[in-house]
Short mmCIF file of C-alpha atoms and ligand atoms in Angstrom, two decimals:
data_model
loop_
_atom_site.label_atom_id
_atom_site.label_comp_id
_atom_site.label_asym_id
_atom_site.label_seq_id
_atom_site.Cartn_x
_atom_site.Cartn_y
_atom_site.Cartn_z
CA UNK A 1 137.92 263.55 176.76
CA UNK A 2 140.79 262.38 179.03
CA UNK A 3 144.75 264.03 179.25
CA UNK A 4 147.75 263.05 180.77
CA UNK A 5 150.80 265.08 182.05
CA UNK A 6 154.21 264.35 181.57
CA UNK A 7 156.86 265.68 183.79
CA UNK A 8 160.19 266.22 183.64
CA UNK A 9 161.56 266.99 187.02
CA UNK A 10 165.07 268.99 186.91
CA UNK A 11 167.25 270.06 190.44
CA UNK A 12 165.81 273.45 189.66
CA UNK A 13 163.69 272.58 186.93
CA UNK A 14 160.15 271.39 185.72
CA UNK A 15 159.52 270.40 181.94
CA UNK A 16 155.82 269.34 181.25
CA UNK A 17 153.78 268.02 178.36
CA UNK A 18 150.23 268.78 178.78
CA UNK A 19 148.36 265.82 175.93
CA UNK A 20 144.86 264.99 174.58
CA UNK A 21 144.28 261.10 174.53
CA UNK A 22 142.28 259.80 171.60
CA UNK A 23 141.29 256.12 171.33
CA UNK A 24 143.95 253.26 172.45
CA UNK A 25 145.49 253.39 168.50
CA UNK A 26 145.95 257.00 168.17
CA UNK A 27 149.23 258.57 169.73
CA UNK A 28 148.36 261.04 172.47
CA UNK A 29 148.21 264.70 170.80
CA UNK A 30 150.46 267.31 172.40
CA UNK A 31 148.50 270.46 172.88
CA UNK A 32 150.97 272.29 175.34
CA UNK A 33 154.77 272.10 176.45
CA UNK A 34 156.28 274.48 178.30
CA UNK A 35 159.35 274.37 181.58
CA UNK A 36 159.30 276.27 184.67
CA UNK A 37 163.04 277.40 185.86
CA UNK A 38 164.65 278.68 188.79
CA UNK A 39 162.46 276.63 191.32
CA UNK A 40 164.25 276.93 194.74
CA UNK A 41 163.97 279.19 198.00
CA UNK A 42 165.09 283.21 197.38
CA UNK A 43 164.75 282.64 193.66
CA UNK A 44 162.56 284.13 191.07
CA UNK A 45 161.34 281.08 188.86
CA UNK A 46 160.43 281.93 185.33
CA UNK A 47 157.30 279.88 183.51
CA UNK A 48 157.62 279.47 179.58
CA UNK A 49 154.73 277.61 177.73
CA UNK A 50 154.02 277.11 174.10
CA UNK A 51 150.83 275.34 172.46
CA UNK A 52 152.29 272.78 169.77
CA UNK A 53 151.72 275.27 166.62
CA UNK A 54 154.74 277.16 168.58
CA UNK A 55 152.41 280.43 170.05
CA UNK A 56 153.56 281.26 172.98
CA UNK A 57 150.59 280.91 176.11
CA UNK A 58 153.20 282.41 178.90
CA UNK A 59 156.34 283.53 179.41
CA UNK A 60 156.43 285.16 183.31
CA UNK A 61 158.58 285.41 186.13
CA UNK A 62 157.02 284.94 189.61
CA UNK A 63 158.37 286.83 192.80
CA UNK A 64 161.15 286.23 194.62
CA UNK A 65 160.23 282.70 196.96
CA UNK A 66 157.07 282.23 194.92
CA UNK A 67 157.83 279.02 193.88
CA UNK A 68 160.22 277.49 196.76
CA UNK A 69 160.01 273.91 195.41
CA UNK A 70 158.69 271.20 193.18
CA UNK A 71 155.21 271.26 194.74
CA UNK A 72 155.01 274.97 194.39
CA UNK A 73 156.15 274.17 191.04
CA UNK A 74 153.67 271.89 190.02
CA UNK A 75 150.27 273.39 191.63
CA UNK A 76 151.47 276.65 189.73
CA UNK A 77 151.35 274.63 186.57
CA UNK A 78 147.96 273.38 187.03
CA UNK A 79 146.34 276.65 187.81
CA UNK A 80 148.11 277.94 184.73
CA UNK A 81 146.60 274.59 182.96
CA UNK A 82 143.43 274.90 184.17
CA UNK A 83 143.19 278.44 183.08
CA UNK A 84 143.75 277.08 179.56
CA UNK A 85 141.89 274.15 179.60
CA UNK A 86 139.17 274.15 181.57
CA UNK A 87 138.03 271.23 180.84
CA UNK A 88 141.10 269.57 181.74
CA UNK A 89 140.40 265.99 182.97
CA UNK A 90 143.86 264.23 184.18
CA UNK A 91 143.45 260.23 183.74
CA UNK A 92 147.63 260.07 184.31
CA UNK A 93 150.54 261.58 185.22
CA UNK A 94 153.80 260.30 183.37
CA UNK A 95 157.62 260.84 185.20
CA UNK A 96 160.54 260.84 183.66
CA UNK A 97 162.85 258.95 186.80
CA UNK A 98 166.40 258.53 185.52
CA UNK A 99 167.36 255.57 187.42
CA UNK A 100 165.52 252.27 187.63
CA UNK A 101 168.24 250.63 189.16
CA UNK A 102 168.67 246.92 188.42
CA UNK A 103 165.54 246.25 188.35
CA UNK A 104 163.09 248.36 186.32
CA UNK A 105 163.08 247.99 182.34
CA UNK A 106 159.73 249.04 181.40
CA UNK A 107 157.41 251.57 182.65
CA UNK A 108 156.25 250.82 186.10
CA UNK A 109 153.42 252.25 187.93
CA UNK A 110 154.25 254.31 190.72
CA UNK A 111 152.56 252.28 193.95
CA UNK A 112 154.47 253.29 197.64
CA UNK A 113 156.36 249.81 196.93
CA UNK A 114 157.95 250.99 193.77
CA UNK A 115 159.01 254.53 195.26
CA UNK A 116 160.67 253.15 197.89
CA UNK A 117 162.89 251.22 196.00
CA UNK A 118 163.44 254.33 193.42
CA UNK A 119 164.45 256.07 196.31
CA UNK A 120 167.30 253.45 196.79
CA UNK A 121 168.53 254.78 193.60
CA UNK A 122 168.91 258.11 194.77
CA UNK A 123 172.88 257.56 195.88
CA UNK A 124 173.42 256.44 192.36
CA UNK A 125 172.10 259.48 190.43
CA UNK A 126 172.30 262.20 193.27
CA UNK A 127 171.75 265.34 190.85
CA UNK A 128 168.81 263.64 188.81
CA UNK A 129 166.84 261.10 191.12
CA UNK A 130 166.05 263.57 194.02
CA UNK A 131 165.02 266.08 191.86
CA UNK A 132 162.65 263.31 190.13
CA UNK A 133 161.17 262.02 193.23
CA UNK A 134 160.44 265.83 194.34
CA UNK A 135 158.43 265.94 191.03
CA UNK A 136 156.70 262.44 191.85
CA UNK A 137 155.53 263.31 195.09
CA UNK A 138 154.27 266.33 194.18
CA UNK A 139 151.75 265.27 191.54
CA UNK A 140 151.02 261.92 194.10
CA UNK A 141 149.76 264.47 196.24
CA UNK A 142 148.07 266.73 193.82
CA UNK A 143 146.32 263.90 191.63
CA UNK A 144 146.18 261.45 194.25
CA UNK A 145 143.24 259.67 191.58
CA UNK A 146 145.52 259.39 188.76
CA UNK A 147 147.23 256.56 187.73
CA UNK A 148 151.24 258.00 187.85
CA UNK A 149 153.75 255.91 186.04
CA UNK A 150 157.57 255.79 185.86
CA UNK A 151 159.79 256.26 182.81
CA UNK A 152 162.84 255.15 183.26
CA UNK A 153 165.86 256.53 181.14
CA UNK A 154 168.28 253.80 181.89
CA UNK A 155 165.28 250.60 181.33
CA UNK A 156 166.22 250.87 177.63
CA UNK A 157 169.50 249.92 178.42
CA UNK A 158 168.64 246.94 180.89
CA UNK A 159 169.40 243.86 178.69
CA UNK A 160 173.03 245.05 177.56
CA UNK A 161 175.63 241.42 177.01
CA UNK A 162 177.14 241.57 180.87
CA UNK A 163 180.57 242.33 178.79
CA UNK A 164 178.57 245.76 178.40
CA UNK A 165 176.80 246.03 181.66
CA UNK A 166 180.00 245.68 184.10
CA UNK A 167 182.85 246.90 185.15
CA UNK A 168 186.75 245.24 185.81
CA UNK A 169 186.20 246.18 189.97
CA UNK A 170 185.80 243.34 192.38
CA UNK A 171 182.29 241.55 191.87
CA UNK A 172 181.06 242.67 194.97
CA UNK A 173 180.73 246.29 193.17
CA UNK A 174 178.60 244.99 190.63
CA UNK A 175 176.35 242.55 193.19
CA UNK A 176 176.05 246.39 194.49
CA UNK A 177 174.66 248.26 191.33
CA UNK A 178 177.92 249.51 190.51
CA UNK A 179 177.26 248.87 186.35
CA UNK A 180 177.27 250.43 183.25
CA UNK A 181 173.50 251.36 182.75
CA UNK A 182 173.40 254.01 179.97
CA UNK A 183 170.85 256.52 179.83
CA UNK A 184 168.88 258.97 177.08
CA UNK A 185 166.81 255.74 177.06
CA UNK A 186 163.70 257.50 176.31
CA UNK A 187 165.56 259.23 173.06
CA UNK A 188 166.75 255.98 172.31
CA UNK A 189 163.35 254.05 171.97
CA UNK A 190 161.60 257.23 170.63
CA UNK A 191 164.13 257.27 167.55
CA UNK A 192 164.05 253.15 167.57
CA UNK A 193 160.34 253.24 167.57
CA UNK A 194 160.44 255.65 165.14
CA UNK A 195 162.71 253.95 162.54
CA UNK A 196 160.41 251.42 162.91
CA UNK A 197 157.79 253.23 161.59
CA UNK A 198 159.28 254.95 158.66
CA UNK A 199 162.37 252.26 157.81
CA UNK A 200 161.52 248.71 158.83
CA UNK A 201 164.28 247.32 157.07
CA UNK A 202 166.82 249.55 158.44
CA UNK A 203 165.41 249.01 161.85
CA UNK A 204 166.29 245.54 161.65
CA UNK A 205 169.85 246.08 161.32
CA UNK A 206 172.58 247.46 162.96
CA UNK A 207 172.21 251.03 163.73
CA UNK A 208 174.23 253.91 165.89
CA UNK A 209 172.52 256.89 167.22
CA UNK A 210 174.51 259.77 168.46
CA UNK A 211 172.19 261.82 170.55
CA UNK A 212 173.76 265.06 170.47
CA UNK A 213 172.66 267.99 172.86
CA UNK A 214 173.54 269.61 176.20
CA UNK A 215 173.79 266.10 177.69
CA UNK A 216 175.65 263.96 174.81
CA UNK A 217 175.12 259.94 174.47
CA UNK A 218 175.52 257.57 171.63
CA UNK A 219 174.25 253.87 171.78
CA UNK A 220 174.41 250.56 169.50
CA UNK A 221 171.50 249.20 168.77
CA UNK A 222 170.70 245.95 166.98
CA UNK A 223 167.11 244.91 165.80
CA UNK A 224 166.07 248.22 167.55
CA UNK A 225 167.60 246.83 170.93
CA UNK A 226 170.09 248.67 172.79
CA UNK A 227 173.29 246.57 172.93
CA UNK A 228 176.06 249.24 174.20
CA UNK A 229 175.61 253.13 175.15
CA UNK A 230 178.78 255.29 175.79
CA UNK A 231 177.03 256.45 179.25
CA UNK A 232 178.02 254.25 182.13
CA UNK A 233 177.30 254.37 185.68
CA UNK A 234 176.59 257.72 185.83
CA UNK A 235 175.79 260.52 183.14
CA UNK A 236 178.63 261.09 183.29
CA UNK A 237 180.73 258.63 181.04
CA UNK A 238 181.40 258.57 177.16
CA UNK A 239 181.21 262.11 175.03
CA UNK A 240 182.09 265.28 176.57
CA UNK A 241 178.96 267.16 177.09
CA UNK A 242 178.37 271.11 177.34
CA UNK A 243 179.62 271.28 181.06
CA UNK A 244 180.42 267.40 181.96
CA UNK A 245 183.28 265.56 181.26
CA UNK A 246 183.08 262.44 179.52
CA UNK A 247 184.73 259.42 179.27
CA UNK A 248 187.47 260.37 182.06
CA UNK A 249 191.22 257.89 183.68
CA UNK A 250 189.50 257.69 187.20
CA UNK A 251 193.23 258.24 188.24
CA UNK A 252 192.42 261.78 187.76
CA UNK A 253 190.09 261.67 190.21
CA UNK A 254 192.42 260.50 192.86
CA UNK A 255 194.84 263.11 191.35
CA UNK A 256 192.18 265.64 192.35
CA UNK A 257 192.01 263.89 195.73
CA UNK A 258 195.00 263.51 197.02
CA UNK A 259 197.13 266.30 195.44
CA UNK A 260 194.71 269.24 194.87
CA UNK A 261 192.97 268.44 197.97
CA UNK A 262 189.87 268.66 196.72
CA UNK A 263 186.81 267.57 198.50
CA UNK A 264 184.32 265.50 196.59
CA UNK A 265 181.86 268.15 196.31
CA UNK A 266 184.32 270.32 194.63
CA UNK A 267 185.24 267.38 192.30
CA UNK A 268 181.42 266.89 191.53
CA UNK A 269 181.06 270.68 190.30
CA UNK A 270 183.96 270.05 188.03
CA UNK A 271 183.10 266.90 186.36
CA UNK A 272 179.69 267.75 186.23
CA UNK A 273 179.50 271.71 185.73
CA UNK A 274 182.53 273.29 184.57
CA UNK A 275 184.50 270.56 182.39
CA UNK A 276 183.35 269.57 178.63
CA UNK A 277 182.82 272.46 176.22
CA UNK A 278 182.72 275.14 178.84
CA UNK A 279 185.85 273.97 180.42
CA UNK A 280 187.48 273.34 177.21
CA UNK A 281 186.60 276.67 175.79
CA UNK A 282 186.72 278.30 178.72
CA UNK A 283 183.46 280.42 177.30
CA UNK A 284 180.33 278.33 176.85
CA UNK A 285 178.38 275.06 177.08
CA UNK A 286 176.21 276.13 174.03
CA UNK A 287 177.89 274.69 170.31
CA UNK A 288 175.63 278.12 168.97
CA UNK A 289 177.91 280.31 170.80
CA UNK A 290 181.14 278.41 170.16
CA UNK A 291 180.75 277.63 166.27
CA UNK A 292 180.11 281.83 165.93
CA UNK A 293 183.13 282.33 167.95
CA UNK A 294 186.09 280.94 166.21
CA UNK A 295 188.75 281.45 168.86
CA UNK A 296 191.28 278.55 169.12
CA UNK A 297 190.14 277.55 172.66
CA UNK A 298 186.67 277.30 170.77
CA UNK A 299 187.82 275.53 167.72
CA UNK A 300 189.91 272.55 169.82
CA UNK A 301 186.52 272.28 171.96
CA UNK A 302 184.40 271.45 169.35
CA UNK A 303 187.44 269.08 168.29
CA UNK A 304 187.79 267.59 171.12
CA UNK A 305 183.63 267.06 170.96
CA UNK A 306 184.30 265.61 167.54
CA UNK A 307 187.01 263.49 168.17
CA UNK A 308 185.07 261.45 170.67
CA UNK A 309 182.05 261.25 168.69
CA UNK A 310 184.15 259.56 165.84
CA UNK A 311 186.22 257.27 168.42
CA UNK A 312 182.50 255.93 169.61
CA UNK A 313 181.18 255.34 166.42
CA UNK A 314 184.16 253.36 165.60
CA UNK A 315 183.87 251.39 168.92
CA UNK A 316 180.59 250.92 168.58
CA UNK A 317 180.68 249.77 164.87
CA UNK A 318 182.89 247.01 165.76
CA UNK A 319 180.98 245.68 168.69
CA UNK A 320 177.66 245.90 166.47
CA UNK A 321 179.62 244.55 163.54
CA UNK A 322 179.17 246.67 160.94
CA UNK A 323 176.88 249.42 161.06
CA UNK A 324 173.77 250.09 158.70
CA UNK A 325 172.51 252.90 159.77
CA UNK A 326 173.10 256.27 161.48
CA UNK A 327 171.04 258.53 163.49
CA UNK A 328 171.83 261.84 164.82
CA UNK A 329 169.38 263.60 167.27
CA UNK A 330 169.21 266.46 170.22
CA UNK A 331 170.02 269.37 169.50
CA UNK A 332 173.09 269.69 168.28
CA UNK A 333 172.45 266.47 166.21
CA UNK A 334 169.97 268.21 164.72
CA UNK A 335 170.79 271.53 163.87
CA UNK A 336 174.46 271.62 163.64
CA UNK A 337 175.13 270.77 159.68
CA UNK A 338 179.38 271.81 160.80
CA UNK A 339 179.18 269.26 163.12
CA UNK A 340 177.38 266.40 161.74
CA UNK A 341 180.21 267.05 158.61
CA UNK A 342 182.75 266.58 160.57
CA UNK A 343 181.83 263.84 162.43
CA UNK A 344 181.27 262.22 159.20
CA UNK A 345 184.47 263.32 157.46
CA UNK A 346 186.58 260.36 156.19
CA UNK A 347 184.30 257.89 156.64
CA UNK A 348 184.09 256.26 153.74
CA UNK A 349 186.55 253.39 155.18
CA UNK A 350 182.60 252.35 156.97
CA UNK A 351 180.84 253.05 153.86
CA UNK A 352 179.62 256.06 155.16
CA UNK A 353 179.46 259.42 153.20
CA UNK A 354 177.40 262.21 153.75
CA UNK A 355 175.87 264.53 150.71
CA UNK A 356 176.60 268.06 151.65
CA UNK A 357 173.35 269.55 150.24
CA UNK A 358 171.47 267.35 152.17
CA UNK A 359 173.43 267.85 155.68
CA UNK A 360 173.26 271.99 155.07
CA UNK A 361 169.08 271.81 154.08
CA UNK A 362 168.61 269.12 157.37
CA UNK A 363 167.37 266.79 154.95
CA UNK A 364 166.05 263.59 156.96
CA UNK A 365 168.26 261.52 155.05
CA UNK A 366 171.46 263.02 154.45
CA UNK A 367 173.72 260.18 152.93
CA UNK A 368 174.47 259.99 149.65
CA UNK A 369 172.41 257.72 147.24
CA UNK A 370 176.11 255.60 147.15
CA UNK A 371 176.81 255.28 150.82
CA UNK A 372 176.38 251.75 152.43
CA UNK A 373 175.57 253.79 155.69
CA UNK A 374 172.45 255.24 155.87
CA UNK A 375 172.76 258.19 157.83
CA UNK A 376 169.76 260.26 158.95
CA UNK A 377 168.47 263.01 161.09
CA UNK A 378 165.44 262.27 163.34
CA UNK A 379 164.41 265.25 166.00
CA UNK A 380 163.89 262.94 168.84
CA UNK A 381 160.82 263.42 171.18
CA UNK A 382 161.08 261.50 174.65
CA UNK A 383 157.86 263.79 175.95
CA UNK A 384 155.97 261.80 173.55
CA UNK A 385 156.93 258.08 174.83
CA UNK A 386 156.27 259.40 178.63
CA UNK A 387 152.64 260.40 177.38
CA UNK A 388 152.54 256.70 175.80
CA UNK A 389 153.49 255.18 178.69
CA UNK A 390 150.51 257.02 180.61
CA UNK A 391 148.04 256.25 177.85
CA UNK A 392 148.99 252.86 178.33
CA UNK A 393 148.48 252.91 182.05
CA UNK A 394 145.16 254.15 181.38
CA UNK A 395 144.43 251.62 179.25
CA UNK A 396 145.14 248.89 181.18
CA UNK A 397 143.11 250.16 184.12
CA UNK A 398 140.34 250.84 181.90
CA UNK A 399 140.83 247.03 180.56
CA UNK A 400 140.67 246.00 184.64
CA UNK A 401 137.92 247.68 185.51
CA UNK A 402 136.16 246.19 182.15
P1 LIG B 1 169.33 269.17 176.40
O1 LIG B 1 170.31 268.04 176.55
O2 LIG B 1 169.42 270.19 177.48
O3 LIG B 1 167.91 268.72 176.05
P2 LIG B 1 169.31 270.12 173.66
O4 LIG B 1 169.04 268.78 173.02
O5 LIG B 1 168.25 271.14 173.61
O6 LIG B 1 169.86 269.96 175.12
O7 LIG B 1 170.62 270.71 172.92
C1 LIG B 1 171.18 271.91 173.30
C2 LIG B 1 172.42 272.13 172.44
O8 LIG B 1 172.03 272.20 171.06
C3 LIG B 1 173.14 273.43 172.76
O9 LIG B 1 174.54 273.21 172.78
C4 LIG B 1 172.80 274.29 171.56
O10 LIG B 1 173.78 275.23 171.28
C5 LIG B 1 172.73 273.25 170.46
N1 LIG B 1 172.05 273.81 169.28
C6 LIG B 1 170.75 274.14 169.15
N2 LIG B 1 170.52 274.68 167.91
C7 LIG B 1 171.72 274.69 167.27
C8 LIG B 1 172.18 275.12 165.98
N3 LIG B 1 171.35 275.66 165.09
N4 LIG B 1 173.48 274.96 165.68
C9 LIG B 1 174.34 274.44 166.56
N5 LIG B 1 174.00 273.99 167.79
C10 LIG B 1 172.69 274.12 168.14
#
């Protein structure tokens, strides 16, 4: 009986997916999921783990320096995987890498070659790609006889119309990687895939799906194909997100430069960690804590959050012409009934209206029986296309050696 790992490498952070493989048509089974947090020198990292019925296996904080970095990280997770499974047999490790550049648009397996050009991605995603790497290198070292394979969360994105891919700056920026690559692509083709499965005739149309969580995307997608995604070069672009800013006048930025004196470290923290709903509110990044809290500063973030949402899905209708379906996922997406209401408020101009029955019980499909739109809500699951991925690495080895 074979598994693979997934991984989910964070700057501080390490999500993992621990699955059983069955035969080459069975999806790989998820029998534990946990994070470790707080990886780093002088702090005290903290391992959660749950099996998939929800019991919880662990929930422990190590000493102070215990866990220094990624490696530390990993071989902790292992020993704490082995103790559970003892019969643990690792055929592949799956990454999640957030950049593949240019280049990458489908899983790739991860040979010296290939790393060295990921690392060429690092000055486009410098919170996300190091950290990734870190977690690559890691299980290199520890597995060095399983077959590791990339994920990327921008590949989804990779065949965008150029009108969607670029930006107005001198070509030479573009020739450069400078372009709008989207991310959440593992979402994306998880809830893609998955309409697939249980709508094919809606999957063939035109459909928008508003990830909605901590990080905040939406993307157009025709024939299950991404054509736009609010993201851009960065994950930074499009919705405001619990502490990054969105869609932003990149004057501001030279604002920031030249009259605040700001350095761009400085600017990074405050487009990336204190803007969005925390700087809006001037409270939290987490909707829970803002929809309980009903102060005006509240109230106009979630607005603002709203606003934006609607503005997209108008956007994106048009350049998808028309729009046939609509997906909300992540967390807020789908567990916040307030916001999915108002982002669907006054719709009905797109044939789009929501039963309110539905939206409160978290129905799957919460449109009405009248509305043109379909509108649905599908928990989206990108640990589960990693562990595909590495099944499907294993396969084709398997098919090789055969
Ligand atoms: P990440 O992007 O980190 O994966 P998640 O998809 O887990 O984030 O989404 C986290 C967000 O979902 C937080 O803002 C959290 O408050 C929100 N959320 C989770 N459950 C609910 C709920 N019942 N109502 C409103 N918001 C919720």
């Amino acid at each position: 009986m074979a598994h693979v790992l997934t991984l989910n490498a964070g700057s501080s952070s390490l999500k993992f997916g621990f699955f059983k493989l069955g035969d080459a048509t069975e999806d790989p089974e998820a029998r534990i999921v946990g994070l470790m947090e707080r990886i780093g020198p002088g702090e005290r990292a903290h391992i959660k783990a749950k099996r998939q019925d929800g019991h919880v296996l662990i929930d422990q904080e190590y000493g102070r320096n215990h866990v220094a970095d990624h490696s530390a990280a990993l071989s902790r997770i292992v020993e704490f995987l082995r103790e559970q499974r003892p019969e643990m047999r690792l055929a592949a490790v799956g990454h999640r890498v957030v950049h593949g550049g240019p280049d990458f648009d489908a899983p790739t397996e991860l040979t010296p070659a290939v790393m060295e050009r990921l690392a060429q991605f690092e000055p486009l995603a410098p919170l996300h790609q190091p950290p990734n790497l870190s977690g690559v290198r890691a299980a290199l070292e520890l597995f060095p006889d399983a077959g590791q394979v990339a994920c990327f969360d921008t590949a989804f994105h990779r065949h965008h119309p150029w009108v969607n891919d670029t930006f107005a700056l001198p070509r030479k920026f573009y020739d450069q990687g400078v372009r709008r690559y989207g991310f959440h692509g593992l979402s994306y083709q998880y809830i893609a895939e998955t309409l697939k499965e249980i709508a094919p005739h809606l999957h063939m149309g035109r459909t928008i799906v508003a990830h909605l969580g901590n990080g905040a995307s939406m993307c157009g997608l025709m024939g299950g194909r991404s054509v736009a995604s609010t993201m851009g070069f960065t994950a930074l672009d499009g919705l405001p997100m619990g502490t990054r800013c969105g869609q932003l006048d990149p004057g501001v930025i030279l604002y920031m430069l030249q009259n605040e004196g700001m350095s761009p470290a400085e600017i990074e923290d405050v487009l990336y960690r204190q803007s969005g709903l925390v700087g809006l509110s001037g409270l939290s990044n987490d909707m829970r804590t803002l929809e309980a809290a009903g102060t005006e500063e509240t109230r106009q973030a979630i607005d603002y959050f709203v606003f934006r949402i609607r503005r997209e899905l108008g956007g994106l209708a048009a350049v998808l012409g028309g729009v046939s379906t609509l997906i909300f996922c992540g967390g807020i997406g789908e567990n916040s009934a307030h916001i999915r209401e108002k982002v669907c408020e006054g719709m009905g101009w797109l044939g789009l209206e929501i039963d309110e029955g539905r939206n409160l019980r978290g129905e799957r499909m919460i449109s009405t029986d009248f509305s043109r739109v379909r509108v649905l809500i599908i928990p989206t699951n990108e640990e589960i296309v990693i562990a595909r991925a590495a099944r499907d690495l294993v396969e084709s080895k398997q098919g090789t050696v055969a």
